[in-house]
XYZ file of C-alpha atoms in Angstrom:
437
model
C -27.505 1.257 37.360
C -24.915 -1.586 36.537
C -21.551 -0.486 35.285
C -20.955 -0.606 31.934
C -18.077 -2.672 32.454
C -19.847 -5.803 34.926
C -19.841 -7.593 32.238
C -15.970 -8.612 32.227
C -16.081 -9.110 35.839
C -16.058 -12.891 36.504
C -18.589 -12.597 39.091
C -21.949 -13.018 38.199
C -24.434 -10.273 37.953
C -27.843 -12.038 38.723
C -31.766 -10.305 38.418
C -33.775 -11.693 40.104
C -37.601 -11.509 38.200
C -40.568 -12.570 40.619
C -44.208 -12.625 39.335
C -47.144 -12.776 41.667
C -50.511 -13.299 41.131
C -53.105 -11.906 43.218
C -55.572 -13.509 44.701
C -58.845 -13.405 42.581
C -61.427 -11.391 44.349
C -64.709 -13.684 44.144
C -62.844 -16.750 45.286
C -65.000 -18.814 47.211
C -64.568 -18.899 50.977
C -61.265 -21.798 52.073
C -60.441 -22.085 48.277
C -56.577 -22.096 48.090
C -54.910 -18.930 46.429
C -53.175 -19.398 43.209
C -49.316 -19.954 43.939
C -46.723 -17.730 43.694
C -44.522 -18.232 40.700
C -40.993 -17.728 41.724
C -38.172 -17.752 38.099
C -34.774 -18.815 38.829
C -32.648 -15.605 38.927
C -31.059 -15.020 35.629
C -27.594 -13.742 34.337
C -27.934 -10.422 32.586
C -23.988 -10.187 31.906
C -21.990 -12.204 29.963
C -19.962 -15.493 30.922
C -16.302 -14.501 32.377
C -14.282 -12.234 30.691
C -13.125 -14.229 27.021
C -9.737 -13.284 27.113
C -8.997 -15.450 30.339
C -9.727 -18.316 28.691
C -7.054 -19.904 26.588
C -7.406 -19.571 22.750
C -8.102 -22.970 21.994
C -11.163 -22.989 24.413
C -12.274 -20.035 22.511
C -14.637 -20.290 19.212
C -15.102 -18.035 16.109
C -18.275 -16.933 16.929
C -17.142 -16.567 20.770
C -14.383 -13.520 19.236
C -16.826 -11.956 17.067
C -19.771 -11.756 19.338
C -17.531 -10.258 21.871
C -16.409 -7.449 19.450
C -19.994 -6.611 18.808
C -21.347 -6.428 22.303
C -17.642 -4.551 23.305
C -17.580 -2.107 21.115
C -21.063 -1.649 19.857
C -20.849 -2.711 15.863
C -22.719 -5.234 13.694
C -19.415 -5.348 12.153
C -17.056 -8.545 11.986
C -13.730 -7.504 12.669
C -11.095 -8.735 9.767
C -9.330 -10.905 12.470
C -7.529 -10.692 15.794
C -4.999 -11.861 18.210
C -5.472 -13.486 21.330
C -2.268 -12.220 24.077
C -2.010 -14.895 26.834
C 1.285 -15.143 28.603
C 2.211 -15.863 32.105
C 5.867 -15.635 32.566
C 8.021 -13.821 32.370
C 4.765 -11.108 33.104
C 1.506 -11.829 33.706
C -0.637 -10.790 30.145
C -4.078 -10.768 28.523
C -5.856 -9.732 26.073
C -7.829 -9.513 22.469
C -6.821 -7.575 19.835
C -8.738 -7.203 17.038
C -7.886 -5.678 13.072
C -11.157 -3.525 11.873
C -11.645 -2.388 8.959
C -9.834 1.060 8.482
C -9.841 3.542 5.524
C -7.052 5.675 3.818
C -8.115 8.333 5.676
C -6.858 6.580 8.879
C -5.056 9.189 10.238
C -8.019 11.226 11.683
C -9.614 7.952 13.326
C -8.153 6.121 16.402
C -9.602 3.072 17.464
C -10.419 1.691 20.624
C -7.977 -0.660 23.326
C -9.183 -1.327 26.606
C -6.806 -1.462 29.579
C -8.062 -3.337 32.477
C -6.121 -4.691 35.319
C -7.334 -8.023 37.279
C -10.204 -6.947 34.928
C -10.939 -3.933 36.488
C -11.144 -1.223 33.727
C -8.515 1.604 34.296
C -8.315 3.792 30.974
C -9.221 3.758 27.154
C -6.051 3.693 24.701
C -2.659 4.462 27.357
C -0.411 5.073 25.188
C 2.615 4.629 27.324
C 1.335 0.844 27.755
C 0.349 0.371 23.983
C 2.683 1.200 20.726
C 1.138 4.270 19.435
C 0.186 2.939 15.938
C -1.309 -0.009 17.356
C -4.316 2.458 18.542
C -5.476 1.889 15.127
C -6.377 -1.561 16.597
C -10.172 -2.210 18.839
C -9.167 -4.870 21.928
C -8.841 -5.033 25.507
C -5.719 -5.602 27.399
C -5.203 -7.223 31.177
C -2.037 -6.142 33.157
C -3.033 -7.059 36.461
C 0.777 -6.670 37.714
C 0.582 -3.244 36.303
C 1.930 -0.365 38.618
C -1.430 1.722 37.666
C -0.920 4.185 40.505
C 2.367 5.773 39.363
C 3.020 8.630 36.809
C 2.777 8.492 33.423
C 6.465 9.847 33.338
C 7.144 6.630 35.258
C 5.381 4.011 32.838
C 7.193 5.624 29.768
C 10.850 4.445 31.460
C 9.867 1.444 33.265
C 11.476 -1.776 32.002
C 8.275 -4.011 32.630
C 6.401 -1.651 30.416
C 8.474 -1.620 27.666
C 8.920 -5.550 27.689
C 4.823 -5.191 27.470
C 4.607 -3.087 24.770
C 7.245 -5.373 23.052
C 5.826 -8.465 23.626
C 2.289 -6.633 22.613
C 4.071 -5.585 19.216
C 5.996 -8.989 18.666
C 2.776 -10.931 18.763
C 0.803 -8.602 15.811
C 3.996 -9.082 13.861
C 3.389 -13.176 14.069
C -0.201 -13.017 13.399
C 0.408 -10.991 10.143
C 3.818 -13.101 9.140
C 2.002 -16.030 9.877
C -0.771 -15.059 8.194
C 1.070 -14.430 5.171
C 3.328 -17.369 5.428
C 0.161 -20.337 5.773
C -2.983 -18.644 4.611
C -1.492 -15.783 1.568
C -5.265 -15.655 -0.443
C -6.686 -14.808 2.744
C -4.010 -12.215 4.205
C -4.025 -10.565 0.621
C -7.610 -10.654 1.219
C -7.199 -8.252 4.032
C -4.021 -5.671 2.565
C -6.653 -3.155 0.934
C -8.162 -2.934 4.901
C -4.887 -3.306 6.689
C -2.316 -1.505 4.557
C -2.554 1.652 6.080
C -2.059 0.272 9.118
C 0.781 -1.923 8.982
C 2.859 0.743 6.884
C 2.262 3.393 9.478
C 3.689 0.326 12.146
C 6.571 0.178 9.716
C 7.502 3.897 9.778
C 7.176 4.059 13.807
C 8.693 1.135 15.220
C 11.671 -0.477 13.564
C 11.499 -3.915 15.104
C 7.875 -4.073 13.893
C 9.016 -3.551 10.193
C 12.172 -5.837 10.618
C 9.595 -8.676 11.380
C 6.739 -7.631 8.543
C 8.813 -6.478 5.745
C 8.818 -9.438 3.692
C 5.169 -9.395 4.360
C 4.570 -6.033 2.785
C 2.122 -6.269 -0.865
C 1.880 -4.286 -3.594
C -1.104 -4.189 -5.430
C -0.834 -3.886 -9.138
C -2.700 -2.369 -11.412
C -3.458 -5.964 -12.993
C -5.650 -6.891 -9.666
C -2.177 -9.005 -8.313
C -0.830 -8.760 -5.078
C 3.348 -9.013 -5.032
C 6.469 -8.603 -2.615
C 9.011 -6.095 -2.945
C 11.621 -8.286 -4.049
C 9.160 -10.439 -6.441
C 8.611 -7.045 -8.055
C 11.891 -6.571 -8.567
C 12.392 -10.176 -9.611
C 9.752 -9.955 -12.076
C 10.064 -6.853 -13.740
C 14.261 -6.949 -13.993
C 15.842 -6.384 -17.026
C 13.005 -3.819 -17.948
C 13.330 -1.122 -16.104
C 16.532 1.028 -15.257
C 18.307 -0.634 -12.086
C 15.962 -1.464 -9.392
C 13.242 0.630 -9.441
C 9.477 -0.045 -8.997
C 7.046 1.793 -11.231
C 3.597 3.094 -8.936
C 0.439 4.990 -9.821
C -1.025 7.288 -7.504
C -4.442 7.540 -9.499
C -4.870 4.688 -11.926
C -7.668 6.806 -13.638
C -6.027 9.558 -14.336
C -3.032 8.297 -15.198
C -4.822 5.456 -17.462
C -2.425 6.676 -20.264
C 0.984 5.992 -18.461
C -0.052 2.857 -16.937
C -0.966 1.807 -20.341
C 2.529 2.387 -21.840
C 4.491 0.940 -19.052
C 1.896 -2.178 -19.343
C 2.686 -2.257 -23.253
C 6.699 -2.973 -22.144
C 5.406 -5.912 -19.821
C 6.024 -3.676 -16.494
C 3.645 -3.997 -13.822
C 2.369 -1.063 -12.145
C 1.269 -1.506 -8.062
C -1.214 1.078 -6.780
C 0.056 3.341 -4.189
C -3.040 5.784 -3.470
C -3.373 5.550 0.514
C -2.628 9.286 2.078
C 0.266 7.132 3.469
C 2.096 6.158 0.641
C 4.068 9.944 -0.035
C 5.779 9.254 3.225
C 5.778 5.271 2.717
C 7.764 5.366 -0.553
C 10.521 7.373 0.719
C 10.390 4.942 3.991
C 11.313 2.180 1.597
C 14.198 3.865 -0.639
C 16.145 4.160 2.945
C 14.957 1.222 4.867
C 14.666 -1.887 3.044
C 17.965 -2.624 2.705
C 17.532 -3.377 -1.224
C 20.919 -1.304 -2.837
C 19.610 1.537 -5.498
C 16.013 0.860 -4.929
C 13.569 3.571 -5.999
C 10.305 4.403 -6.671
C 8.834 6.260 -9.485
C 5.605 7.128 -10.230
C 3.993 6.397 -14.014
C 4.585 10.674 -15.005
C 8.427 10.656 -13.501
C 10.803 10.168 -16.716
C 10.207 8.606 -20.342
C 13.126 6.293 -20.320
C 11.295 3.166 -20.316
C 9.611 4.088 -23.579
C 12.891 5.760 -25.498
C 13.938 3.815 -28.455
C 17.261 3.328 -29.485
C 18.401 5.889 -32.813
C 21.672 6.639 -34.795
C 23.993 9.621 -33.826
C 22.925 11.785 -37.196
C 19.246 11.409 -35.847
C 20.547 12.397 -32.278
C 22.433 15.593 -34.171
C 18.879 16.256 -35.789
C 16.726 15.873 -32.821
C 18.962 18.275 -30.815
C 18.640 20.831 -33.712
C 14.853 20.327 -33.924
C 14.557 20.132 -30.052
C 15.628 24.392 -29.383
C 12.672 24.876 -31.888
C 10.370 23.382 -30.416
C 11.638 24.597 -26.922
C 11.149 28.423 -28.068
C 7.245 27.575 -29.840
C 6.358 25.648 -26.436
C 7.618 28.363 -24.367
C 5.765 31.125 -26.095
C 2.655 28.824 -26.660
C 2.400 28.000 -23.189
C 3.763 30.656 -21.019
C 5.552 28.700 -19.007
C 9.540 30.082 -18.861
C 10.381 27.131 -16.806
C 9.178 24.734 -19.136
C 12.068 21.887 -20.223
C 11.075 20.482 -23.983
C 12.652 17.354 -24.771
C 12.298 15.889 -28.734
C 13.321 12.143 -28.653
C 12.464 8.800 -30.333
C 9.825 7.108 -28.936
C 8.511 3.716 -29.119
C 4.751 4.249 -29.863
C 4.499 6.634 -32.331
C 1.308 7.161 -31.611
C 1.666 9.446 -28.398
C 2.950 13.035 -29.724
C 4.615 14.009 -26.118
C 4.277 12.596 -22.171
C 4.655 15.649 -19.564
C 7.245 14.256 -17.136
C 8.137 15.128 -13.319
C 11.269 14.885 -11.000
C 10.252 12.140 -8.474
C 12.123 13.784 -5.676
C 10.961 17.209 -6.606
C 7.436 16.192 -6.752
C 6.810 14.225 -3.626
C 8.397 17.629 -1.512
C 5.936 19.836 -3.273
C 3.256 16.969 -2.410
C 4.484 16.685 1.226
C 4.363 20.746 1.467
C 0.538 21.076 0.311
C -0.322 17.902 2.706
C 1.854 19.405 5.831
C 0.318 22.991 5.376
C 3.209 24.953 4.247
C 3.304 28.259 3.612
C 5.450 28.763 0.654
C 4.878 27.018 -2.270
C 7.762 25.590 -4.637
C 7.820 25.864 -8.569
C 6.472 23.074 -10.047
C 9.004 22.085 -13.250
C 7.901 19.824 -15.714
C 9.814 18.480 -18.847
C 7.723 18.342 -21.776
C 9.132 14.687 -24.015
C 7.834 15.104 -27.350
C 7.902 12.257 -29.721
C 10.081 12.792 -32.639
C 8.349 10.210 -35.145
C 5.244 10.874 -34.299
C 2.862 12.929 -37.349
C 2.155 16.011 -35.031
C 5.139 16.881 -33.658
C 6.601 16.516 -37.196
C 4.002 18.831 -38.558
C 4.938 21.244 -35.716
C 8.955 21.139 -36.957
C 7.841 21.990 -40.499
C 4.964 24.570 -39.951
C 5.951 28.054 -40.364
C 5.106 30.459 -37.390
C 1.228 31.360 -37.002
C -1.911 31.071 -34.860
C -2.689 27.376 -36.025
C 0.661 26.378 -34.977
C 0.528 28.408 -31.880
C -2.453 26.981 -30.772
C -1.434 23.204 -31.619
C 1.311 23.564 -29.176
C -0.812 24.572 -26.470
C -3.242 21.607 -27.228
C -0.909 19.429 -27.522
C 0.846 20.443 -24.187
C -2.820 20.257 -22.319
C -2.966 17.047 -23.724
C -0.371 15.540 -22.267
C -1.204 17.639 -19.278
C -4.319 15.692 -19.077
C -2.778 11.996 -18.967
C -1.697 12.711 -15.169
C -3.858 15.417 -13.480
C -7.049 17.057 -14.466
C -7.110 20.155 -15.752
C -8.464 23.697 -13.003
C -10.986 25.782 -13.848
C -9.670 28.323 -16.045
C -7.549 25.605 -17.603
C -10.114 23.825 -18.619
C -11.951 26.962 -19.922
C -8.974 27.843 -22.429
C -8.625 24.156 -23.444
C -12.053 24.003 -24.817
C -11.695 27.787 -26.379
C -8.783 26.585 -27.949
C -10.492 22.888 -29.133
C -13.268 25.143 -30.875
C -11.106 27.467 -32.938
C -8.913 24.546 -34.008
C -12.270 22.742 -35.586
C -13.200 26.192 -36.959
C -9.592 25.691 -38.737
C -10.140 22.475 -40.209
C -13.760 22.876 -41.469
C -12.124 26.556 -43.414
């Protein structure tokens, strides 16, 4: 049986195919036999190994046929990088960017190591930066000191001038990538996101050469930079702060307002992005940035009033504080009354940033204790409802208005559980009953 790997070697495996064709068995006496036809022998592995020849020998549909036959896909890979250096080490190699999921962090891809093309080991990770396993390639150290401990590899100079070289090259495809050919390369974020945050987090040299690289997606289908975000969208919000959805359908109603004050929204619903955003508050050297998702605060949508309608609000506000605590159950429950904007929307259920994303991080990490989640109910103090609420006296319509209203705005970020739900559409029936009395 040939090995699996013959077909990087750059000498020739040859089979050789022979047909014969016997004699026929009435043939007349001294009538000559039919010949013997004799094939050339043919290859049955490939041409020598493509990444020893140089890149500009090599052709399109040379790197994507090898992908298919190495790694057994009818897949195109999104694109790849050819490693060819001599000196100061001696280095080959393919590496190629597949199409990867935001559930990335339970798949691993697939790097080769060979050495004077001799295959050695799937995915050594003291050779290869660990988030570049996300990556399919092979890789040819022939100057490699295989036969020594992995304990030796992880503190040996040449290594680590590998593995930086390896890393320094991905970083120039993407830059340059972004810097010649940006429809293309913005082409490719929604498959490559994932992986070039999690590069960002775990190597610092890696995100000091991508960062200016990095896209946001917006809601709005455009793809933009951190600082033209911030460029775009200052003057609207509060300091320098970008404005993110972490489920644009359910949280259709936030995006809308934030959309209505000419601030774009970018989409930030990889499993990656809870640790991501924090990554970027501390690392991107930008002074007060932060990110907020659409359900964090109401500030954007507050509207300017006088002090006497302050004084009123705040009177107003303990009211409404005491109904939505009773209504609702909730003791920890923070009821705001202020102006806002669209009088339309009766209320917006608002929640710490910082105290969110721990909870988040908590659930995702398996942790065994579970924090109390406080929310901060804004309710709109020109809006119809909410003025009806002030006015009503105490009673079961009033009770149960509160509640609906506080589901409501419940609704606009997360869906409602099961026995929520139940009690929402109990309560929905006895307020028709109401109005049709």
């Amino acid at each position: 049986m040939l090995n699996r790997y013959c077909g990087f070697m750059n000498t020739p495996v040859y089979l050789e195919v022979v047909k014969e064709e016997a004699p026929k068995a009435d043939a007349a006496e001294g009538e000559e036999a039919p010949a013997i036809e004799v094939k050339e022998p043919e290859r049955i592995n490939p041409n020598a190994a493509l990444w020893l020849k140089a890149p500009k020998d090599c052709t399109e549909d040379e790197y994507k046929q090898f992908y298919r036959d190495v790694f057994h896909t009818y897949e195109d890979p999104l694109f790849y990088v050819h490693l060819n250096v001599d000196y100061p080490f001696n280095l080959k190699g393919i590496l190629y960017f597949p199409k990867l999921t935001n559930d990335f962090g339970t798949r691993e891809g697939e790097i080769k190591l060979f050495s004077g093309q001799v295959f050695v080991a799937d995915n050594i990770k003291e050779v290869i930066p660990e988030f570049l396993m996300l990556l399919k390639g092979v890789i040819d150290c022939p100057d490699l000191p295989l036969n020594v401990s992995r304990s030796f590899l992880q503190n040996d100079g040449y290594v680590k001038k590998l593995s930086a070289y390896i890393t320094r090259k991905v970083a120039d495809k993407l830059t340059g990538l972004f810097n010649t050919e940006r429809e293309k390369y913005e082409g490719y974020w929604e498959d490559i996101h994932p992986f070039v945050k999690y590069g960002c987090m775990r190597d610092n040299k890696f995100f000091e050469q991508v960062k200016d690289t990095l896209l946001y997606k917006t809601t709005g289908g455009t793809h933009v930079t951190l600082s033209e975000y911030l460029s775009k969208n200052e003057g609207k919000l509060d300091g320098k702060k970008v404005i993110y959805t972490s489920d644009p359908t359910r949280q259709s109603a936030s995006i809308a307002q934030y959309e209505a004050e000419g601030v774009d929204v970018v989409v930030m619903d990889a499993l990656i992005d809870l640790n991501f955003v924090s990554f970027m508050e501390y690392s991107a050297g930008v002074e007060g940035l932060s990110f907020a998702r659409v359900d964090a605060d109401a500030a954007t949508f507050k509207k300017e009033v006088s002090e006497d309608e302050k004084q009123q609000h705040q009177a107003d506000e303990k009211v409404l504080a005491d109904l939505f605590t009773a209504a609702t159950g909730n003791d920890d429950l923070t009821v705001q009354l202020t102006a806002l904007k669209d009088t339309s929307m009766p209320g917006m259920l608002v929640q710490d940033e910082q105290g969110r994303r721990f909870s988040e991080m908590g659930k995702i990490y398996g942790q065994d204790f579970k924090l109390p989640e406080r929310y901060t109910l804004v309710l709109n103090a020109d809006n119809a409802v909410v003025k009806s609420l002030i006015r009503q006296e105490e009673g079961e319509q009033r009770d149960l208005l509160a509640a609906q209203l506080y589901d409501l705005a419940r609704m606009s970020t997360r869906p409602l559980e099961k026995e929520e739900i139940t009690a929402f559409l109990s309560r929905s029936n006895k307020l028709l009953e109401m109005l049709c009395k």
